[in-house]
Coordinates of C-alpha atoms in Angstrom, one line a residue:
M284 CA 129.2 122.1 120.7
E285 CA 127.8 125.0 120.7
R286 CA 123.5 125.0 119.3
D287 CA 122.1 128.0 118.0
I288 CA 119.1 127.5 120.2
L289 CA 120.1 128.5 123.0
Q290 CA 119.9 131.9 122.5
K291 CA 116.0 131.7 122.4
L292 CA 116.4 130.6 125.2
V293 CA 118.4 133.6 126.7
Q294 CA 115.8 135.4 125.1
W295 CA 112.6 133.7 127.3
K296 CA 114.8 133.8 130.2
D297 CA 114.3 137.5 129.8
S298 CA 111.3 138.2 129.1
R299 CA 108.8 140.0 130.7
F300 CA 106.0 137.3 130.0
R301 CA 107.6 133.8 130.5
K302 CA 105.7 131.1 131.6
P303 CA 107.2 127.1 131.7
L304 CA 108.3 126.0 128.6
I305 CA 108.4 123.0 127.1
L306 CA 111.2 121.7 124.8
Q307 CA 110.1 119.3 122.2
G308 CA 111.9 117.7 120.4
V309 CA 112.7 113.8 119.0
R310 CA 114.8 111.1 121.3
Q311 CA 118.7 111.9 121.3
V312 CA 117.9 115.4 119.4
G313 CA 120.4 117.2 122.6
K314 CA 117.4 118.3 124.9
T315 CA 118.8 117.4 128.2
W316 CA 122.5 119.1 126.8
L317 CA 120.8 121.8 126.3
L318 CA 118.9 122.7 129.2
R319 CA 121.2 122.0 131.6
E320 CA 124.2 124.0 129.5
F321 CA 121.4 126.7 130.1
G322 CA 121.3 126.1 133.4
A323 CA 125.5 126.0 134.3
R324 CA 126.2 129.3 131.8
W325 CA 123.0 131.9 132.7
Y326 CA 122.1 130.8 136.6
E327 CA 123.4 130.0 139.4
Q328 CA 122.1 126.5 140.6
V329 CA 120.3 123.8 138.8
A330 CA 117.3 121.5 140.0
Y331 CA 117.3 118.8 137.5
V332 CA 114.7 116.2 137.7
N333 CA 114.7 112.5 135.5
F334 CA 111.7 111.4 135.5
E335 CA 112.5 107.9 133.8
E336 CA 115.6 107.3 135.8
N337 CA 114.1 108.3 139.4
P338 CA 110.6 107.3 138.5
D339 CA 110.4 107.7 142.6
L340 CA 110.1 111.9 142.7
K341 CA 106.7 111.1 139.9
Q342 CA 105.0 111.2 143.6
V343 CA 106.2 114.7 144.6
F344 CA 103.3 115.6 141.6
S345 CA 100.9 113.3 142.2
A346 CA 101.3 114.7 146.8
T347 CA 99.9 118.1 145.5
R348 CA 99.1 120.9 142.7
E349 CA 100.6 123.6 144.8
P350 CA 104.2 125.1 143.3
E351 CA 105.6 125.9 147.3
R352 CA 104.9 122.7 148.3
I353 CA 106.5 120.4 145.3
L354 CA 110.3 123.0 145.9
N355 CA 109.9 122.6 149.4
T356 CA 109.8 119.1 148.8
L357 CA 112.6 118.6 145.7
R358 CA 115.1 121.1 147.7
F359 CA 115.4 118.3 150.7
T360 CA 115.2 115.3 148.1
L361 CA 117.3 116.6 145.5
G362 CA 119.5 118.6 148.0
V363 CA 119.9 121.8 146.1
V364 CA 119.5 125.0 146.9
I365 CA 115.8 126.2 144.4
K366 CA 115.7 130.4 145.0
E367 CA 113.4 132.6 142.4
Q368 CA 115.4 134.0 139.4
S369 CA 118.4 132.8 139.8
S370 CA 117.4 129.2 140.0
L371 CA 116.6 126.8 136.8
I372 CA 114.4 124.2 137.5
I373 CA 114.6 121.4 134.8
L374 CA 112.2 118.6 134.6
D375 CA 113.3 115.7 132.1
E376 CA 110.8 113.1 130.3
I377 CA 107.7 114.6 131.6
Q378 CA 105.7 113.0 129.5
A379 CA 106.2 109.9 131.7
C380 CA 104.7 111.8 134.7
P381 CA 101.7 113.6 133.9
E382 CA 100.8 115.4 136.9
A383 CA 104.4 116.9 136.6
V384 CA 102.4 118.7 133.7
T385 CA 99.3 119.7 134.8
S386 CA 101.4 121.0 137.8
L387 CA 103.3 123.8 135.2
K388 CA 99.7 125.0 135.3
Y389 CA 99.7 126.6 139.2
F390 CA 103.8 127.4 138.5
C391 CA 102.5 129.9 136.1
E392 CA 99.4 131.1 137.9
Q393 CA 101.2 130.7 141.3
A394 CA 105.2 130.8 140.9
P395 CA 106.1 132.5 138.1
G396 CA 109.2 134.1 139.2
Y397 CA 110.3 130.8 139.5
H398 CA 112.1 129.4 136.1
V399 CA 110.5 126.3 134.7
V400 CA 111.8 124.1 131.5
C401 CA 110.7 120.7 130.4
A402 CA 112.1 117.9 127.9
G403 CA 110.5 115.2 127.0
S404 CA 111.1 112.7 123.6
L405 CA 108.0 111.7 123.4
L406 CA 106.0 114.4 124.4
G407 CA 104.8 115.6 120.4
V408 CA 102.6 111.7 121.0
Y409 CA 102.2 112.6 124.6
L410 CA 100.7 116.1 123.9
S411 CA 98.4 114.3 121.0
Q412 CA 96.7 112.2 123.4
P413 CA 93.4 113.8 125.5
T414 CA 94.8 115.5 128.6
S415 CA 94.4 118.3 130.8
F416 CA 96.8 120.0 129.0
P417 CA 97.7 123.5 130.3
V418 CA 96.7 125.5 127.5
G419 CA 97.6 129.0 127.2
K420 CA 100.0 128.1 130.8
V421 CA 103.3 127.5 129.0
D422 CA 105.3 128.2 126.3
I423 CA 106.3 125.7 123.6
L424 CA 110.1 125.4 121.8
H425 CA 110.9 123.6 119.3
M426 CA 114.3 121.5 119.2
D427 CA 115.8 120.1 115.7
P428 CA 118.8 118.5 114.8
M429 CA 121.4 120.7 114.4
T430 CA 121.4 122.4 111.1
F431 CA 124.6 122.2 108.1
S432 CA 125.7 125.4 110.0
E433 CA 126.2 124.0 113.7
F434 CA 127.5 120.8 112.2
L435 CA 130.1 123.9 110.1
S436 CA 131.4 124.9 113.2
A437 CA 131.2 121.5 115.5
C438 CA 133.8 120.9 112.6
G439 CA 136.0 123.9 113.5
E440 CA 135.0 125.2 110.2
D441 CA 133.6 128.8 112.3
S442 CA 135.9 130.8 108.8
L443 CA 133.1 128.5 106.3
R444 CA 129.9 130.0 108.6
E445 CA 130.9 133.2 109.4
Y446 CA 131.5 133.4 105.0
C447 CA 128.1 131.6 104.7
E448 CA 127.0 134.1 106.9
S449 CA 128.4 137.3 105.6
I450 CA 126.9 137.2 101.6
Q451 CA 124.9 140.0 101.1
E452 CA 125.7 139.9 96.4
F453 CA 124.7 137.1 94.1
D454 CA 128.9 137.1 93.4
P455 CA 130.4 133.9 92.7
V456 CA 131.4 131.7 95.7
P457 CA 134.9 131.8 94.9
E458 CA 136.3 128.2 94.0
V459 CA 138.2 126.9 97.0
L460 CA 135.6 128.1 99.1
F461 CA 133.0 126.2 97.4
S462 CA 134.8 123.0 97.4
R463 CA 135.7 123.3 100.9
L464 CA 132.0 123.8 102.0
Y465 CA 130.7 121.1 99.3
D466 CA 133.0 118.6 100.8
Q467 CA 131.6 119.3 104.1
L468 CA 128.4 119.3 102.9
K469 CA 128.9 114.9 101.6
A470 CA 130.3 115.5 105.1
Y471 CA 126.8 116.1 106.6
F472 CA 125.1 113.8 104.3
I473 CA 127.0 111.1 105.4
I474 CA 126.2 112.1 109.1
G475 CA 123.9 114.4 109.5
G476 CA 122.8 116.5 112.5
M477 CA 122.0 114.4 115.4
P478 CA 124.9 115.4 118.3
E479 CA 126.2 112.2 118.7
A480 CA 127.2 111.2 115.1
V481 CA 128.8 115.2 114.5
Y482 CA 130.7 115.2 117.7
R483 CA 132.4 111.4 116.8
W484 CA 133.2 112.6 113.1
A485 CA 134.4 116.3 115.2
T486 CA 136.4 114.7 117.3
E487 CA 137.0 111.5 115.7
K488 CA 137.0 111.2 112.3
D489 CA 136.0 107.6 112.6
I490 CA 133.4 106.4 110.4
A491 CA 132.2 103.0 112.6
L492 CA 131.7 105.2 115.4
I493 CA 129.2 107.1 113.5
Q494 CA 127.2 104.6 111.9
S495 CA 127.6 102.7 115.0
G496 CA 125.8 105.5 117.3
L497 CA 123.4 106.4 113.7
S498 CA 122.5 102.8 114.1
N499 CA 122.3 102.6 118.2
I500 CA 119.3 105.7 117.7
L501 CA 117.3 104.1 115.2
E502 CA 116.8 100.8 117.6
M503 CA 116.1 103.1 119.9
Y504 CA 113.0 104.7 118.0
E505 CA 112.0 101.2 117.2
R506 CA 111.9 100.4 120.9
D507 CA 110.0 103.3 121.5
F508 CA 107.3 102.2 118.8
M509 CA 105.8 100.0 121.4
K510 CA 104.5 102.4 123.3
Y511 CA 101.6 102.9 121.1
P512 CA 99.0 102.8 124.0
D513 CA 97.4 100.1 121.8
R514 CA 100.5 97.2 122.0
R515 CA 98.7 96.5 118.1
E516 CA 99.9 99.1 116.3
F517 CA 103.3 98.3 116.8
P518 CA 104.4 96.1 113.7
K519 CA 102.9 98.5 111.3
I520 CA 104.3 102.1 112.6
S521 CA 107.6 100.3 111.8
L522 CA 106.6 98.9 108.4
A523 CA 105.6 102.1 108.3
W524 CA 109.0 103.2 108.9
R525 CA 110.8 100.4 107.3
S526 CA 109.1 101.9 104.0
I527 CA 110.1 105.9 104.1
P528 CA 113.4 105.0 102.4
S529 CA 111.4 102.7 99.0
Q530 CA 109.2 105.2 99.0
L531 CA 111.6 108.3 98.9
A532 CA 113.2 105.9 95.9
K533 CA 110.6 106.6 93.3
E534 CA 110.2 109.2 91.0
N535 CA 107.7 110.2 91.9
K536 CA 107.9 110.4 95.6
K537 CA 104.1 110.1 96.4
F538 CA 102.9 108.2 99.3
V539 CA 102.0 104.3 98.4
Y540 CA 100.5 102.4 100.9
Q541 CA 101.3 99.5 98.5
L542 CA 104.6 99.9 99.2
I543 CA 104.5 98.8 103.3
K544 CA 102.7 95.4 102.9
Q545 CA 101.2 94.4 99.8
G546 CA 97.5 94.7 100.1
A547 CA 97.9 97.8 103.1
R548 CA 95.0 100.4 102.4
A549 CA 95.3 103.5 104.2
R550 CA 92.5 103.4 106.8
E551 CA 94.9 100.7 108.6
Y552 CA 98.3 102.7 108.7
E553 CA 97.0 106.0 109.0
D554 CA 96.8 106.2 113.0
A555 CA 100.8 104.5 112.1
L556 CA 101.8 107.1 110.4
Q557 CA 99.8 109.7 112.8
W558 CA 102.0 108.4 115.3
L559 CA 105.3 109.2 113.8
N560 CA 104.7 112.6 112.7
A561 CA 103.3 113.9 116.2
A562 CA 106.7 111.7 117.4
G563 CA 108.6 114.2 115.2
L564 CA 110.6 110.9 113.9
V565 CA 108.5 112.6 110.4
K566 CA 108.1 115.1 108.5
R567 CA 105.0 114.8 106.2
V568 CA 104.6 117.1 103.1
Y569 CA 101.2 117.6 101.7
R570 CA 100.3 118.2 97.7
S571 CA 98.5 121.7 97.5
S572 CA 96.0 122.1 94.6
T573 CA 96.6 125.5 94.1
P574 CA 99.4 127.1 95.7
R575 CA 97.8 130.4 97.0
L576 CA 96.7 132.0 100.3
P577 CA 95.8 130.4 102.7
L578 CA 98.4 127.7 101.8
T579 CA 96.0 125.1 104.3
A580 CA 93.0 126.2 102.5
Y581 CA 94.3 123.7 99.0
D582 CA 96.1 120.9 100.8
D583 CA 94.9 117.7 99.4
L584 CA 95.0 115.1 102.6
S585 CA 95.0 112.5 99.9
A586 CA 98.4 112.4 98.7
F587 CA 101.4 113.2 100.3
K588 CA 105.4 112.8 100.2
L589 CA 107.2 111.4 104.3
Y590 CA 110.8 112.5 105.3
L591 CA 113.1 111.6 107.8
V592 CA 114.1 114.5 111.2
D593 CA 117.3 113.8 110.4
T594 CA 119.6 113.0 106.7
G595 CA 121.6 110.8 108.8
L596 CA 119.3 108.5 110.4
L597 CA 117.3 108.5 106.4
R598 CA 120.7 107.7 105.1
K599 CA 121.5 104.4 107.1
L600 CA 117.9 103.7 107.2
S601 CA 118.1 103.3 103.5
L602 CA 121.4 101.4 103.4
L603 CA 123.4 103.4 102.2
S604 CA 127.3 103.1 102.4
P605 CA 128.7 106.1 104.3
A606 CA 131.8 104.5 101.5
A607 CA 129.6 106.8 98.5
F608 CA 131.8 109.8 100.3
G609 CA 134.6 109.4 98.5
E610 CA 133.1 108.9 95.2
G611 CA 133.2 112.2 93.6
N612 CA 129.4 113.5 93.3
R613 CA 127.7 110.1 93.6
L614 CA 126.3 110.4 97.1
F615 CA 123.8 113.2 95.3
T616 CA 123.0 111.4 92.5
E617 CA 122.2 107.8 94.7
F618 CA 119.1 107.0 95.4
K619 CA 117.6 109.7 92.8
G620 CA 118.0 112.9 94.9
A621 CA 116.3 111.6 98.6
L622 CA 118.6 112.2 100.6
T623 CA 119.4 115.7 99.2
E624 CA 115.4 116.8 99.4
N625 CA 115.3 116.0 103.3
Y626 CA 118.5 118.2 103.7
I627 CA 116.5 121.0 102.3
L628 CA 113.3 120.2 103.4
Q629 CA 115.2 119.5 107.2
A630 CA 116.7 123.3 106.7
L631 CA 113.7 125.2 105.8
S632 CA 111.5 123.8 108.4
H633 CA 113.7 124.9 110.6
I634 CA 113.7 128.4 109.1
Y635 CA 109.8 128.4 108.3
E636 CA 107.1 128.2 110.8
V637 CA 104.6 127.2 107.7
P638 CA 105.1 123.8 106.8
L639 CA 106.2 123.4 103.9
R640 CA 104.0 121.4 100.5
Y641 CA 104.8 120.0 97.3
W642 CA 102.9 121.0 93.9
N643 CA 101.9 119.7 91.3
D644 CA 99.2 120.0 88.4
G645 CA 97.5 116.9 88.7
R646 CA 97.6 116.5 84.7
S647 CA 100.8 116.3 83.2
R648 CA 104.9 115.4 84.7
A649 CA 105.1 118.8 86.0
E650 CA 106.1 119.0 89.6
V651 CA 107.4 121.8 92.3
D652 CA 109.8 119.5 95.0
F653 CA 108.4 121.8 97.8
I654 CA 105.9 125.6 98.2
L655 CA 107.5 127.8 100.4
Q656 CA 105.1 130.6 102.5
R657 CA 107.9 133.2 103.1
D658 CA 105.5 136.6 105.1
N659 CA 102.2 136.4 102.5
D660 CA 104.3 134.8 99.3
I661 CA 105.4 132.4 98.1
F662 CA 107.7 130.5 96.5
P663 CA 108.0 128.0 94.5
V664 CA 110.8 125.3 94.9
E665 CA 112.4 122.7 93.0
V666 CA 115.6 120.5 94.4
K667 CA 118.7 119.3 92.1
A668 CA 120.9 117.1 93.3
G669 CA 123.4 117.8 90.9
V670 CA 124.5 120.7 88.2
Q671 CA 122.3 119.9 85.6
V672 CA 119.6 122.1 85.9
A673 CA 117.0 122.0 84.1
S674 CA 114.0 122.8 85.3
P675 CA 110.6 122.7 82.7
S676 CA 108.5 122.2 85.7
L677 CA 109.9 125.7 87.8
N678 CA 109.5 127.3 83.9
T679 CA 105.6 125.1 84.0
Y680 CA 104.7 126.5 87.5
G681 CA 105.7 130.1 86.8
K682 CA 103.7 130.0 84.0
L683 CA 100.4 129.2 85.3
F684 CA 100.7 131.8 88.6
A685 CA 103.2 134.3 87.3
D686 CA 100.5 136.6 88.8
T687 CA 101.3 135.9 92.5
T688 CA 105.1 134.6 91.8
R689 CA 108.0 137.3 92.2
L690 CA 110.8 134.7 92.5
R691 CA 111.6 130.9 92.1
I692 CA 113.6 129.0 93.9
R693 CA 116.7 126.0 93.0
Y694 CA 118.9 124.2 95.1
S695 CA 121.7 122.8 93.2
L696 CA 125.4 122.3 92.7
K697 CA 125.9 125.5 90.5
N698 CA 126.9 128.6 92.0
L699 CA 125.2 131.1 93.5
H700 CA 123.6 133.4 91.4
L701 CA 120.2 135.0 90.0
D702 CA 118.6 135.5 86.5
G703 CA 116.2 136.8 86.1
T704 CA 113.2 135.7 88.8
V705 CA 115.1 132.0 89.6
L706 CA 117.6 132.4 92.2
N707 CA 120.5 128.8 91.9
I708 CA 121.0 128.2 95.9
P709 CA 124.1 126.4 96.6
L710 CA 122.5 123.5 98.3
F711 CA 125.8 124.1 100.9
L712 CA 124.4 127.7 101.5
A713 CA 120.4 126.0 102.3
D714 CA 120.8 128.4 106.3
Q715 CA 121.2 131.6 104.4
T716 CA 118.0 131.6 102.0
D717 CA 115.5 133.7 103.9
R718 CA 118.2 136.4 103.7
L719 CA 119.4 135.7 100.0
I720 CA 115.7 135.9 99.0
R721 CA 115.1 138.9 100.7
I722 CA 118.3 140.6 98.6
A723 CA 116.7 138.9 95.9
L724 CA 113.4 140.5 96.2
E725 CA 114.9 144.1 97.2
R726 CA 117.0 143.5 93.6
I727 CA 113.6 143.0 91.1
S728 CA 112.2 145.4 92.6
R729 CA 114.8 147.8 91.8

């Protein structure tokens, strides 16, 4: 299955400022496949090292920090040719070998002609620990689950993807295409973007296979919780993780510690939440007290929402049956729109570097689901699970911050249209958000 991130790897390969690359991402997001596919397509030779499968190879990096000595040992051990420029060196599960992480500094300084890429499922957690990390000597690239656009391509719907990417005007999506995209979106809500689940759907169309695949991934994550340095924190991490569906089932999705366990307090579980966030398994969305630049200056660190890295995993963790797939639009109203919000967060986080926030005025019930920063513009974002799009909170926001709000964005199952300064984007066009915002701003400024 094609991944768009491959093009970023090609850009890295061709860059004159290239440094050893660290590819981050959660377990089972496809990092190993991506790097091996990259090597097979664009290099003459690939030297692959997996520190979990071959722990003896750790000795290669603990014995010396000199790149040439490391490379000579790998040549003999792996039996492969390793040359500058034409070979790719893959260090997989690198979090299991801290010495290999340290060696990246010396590859950058002493052997820049060699192309080195690394991957690790818990690298985010490892990097958050005090260590001799080679700051400034590596490039870092983050890999997310498959987007809805990639899902369309994997399912043989390239024509639908091409249509979505070709939209230049705010004409309604033709009904025949709207219904097809809607059906694919329902499937994506069920399956999510984890490559194994998508592959099973694309090849077998067997929901039972998808269910077992997602269950296996969730079980792997729970086993990873035991890798926390203090084993006594394992129950807290697990309880916090399992509480997320109940957190998102509330009308007000602000994280409440009491839903983890009766009597739970923030100070007891903050480390557990931080671990989940550092591992990339959850996305924390802070409340913005005042949506102005820079957004970080107005974060209310005591109020936040917590979402999962993937919509399909959230659906499975929530024990929501795939039977909803065949029940009209029930899937989009079940679970109080939590799946829809998670999907939009997943799509926008893939596009924009600045993490999303949410906003409420702290006095009334007015609340905007997300706050999006694009360049030096801040846009309120409201997410609707169906076609009922009354947006009193979006209107309240527009009045309070009229001087800085050029455009308000709403996602729903209504068709594409621009109504004054409100841009309605069908849920299945979320991946096209940045281009649609640009077109809308150009039209408003005429």
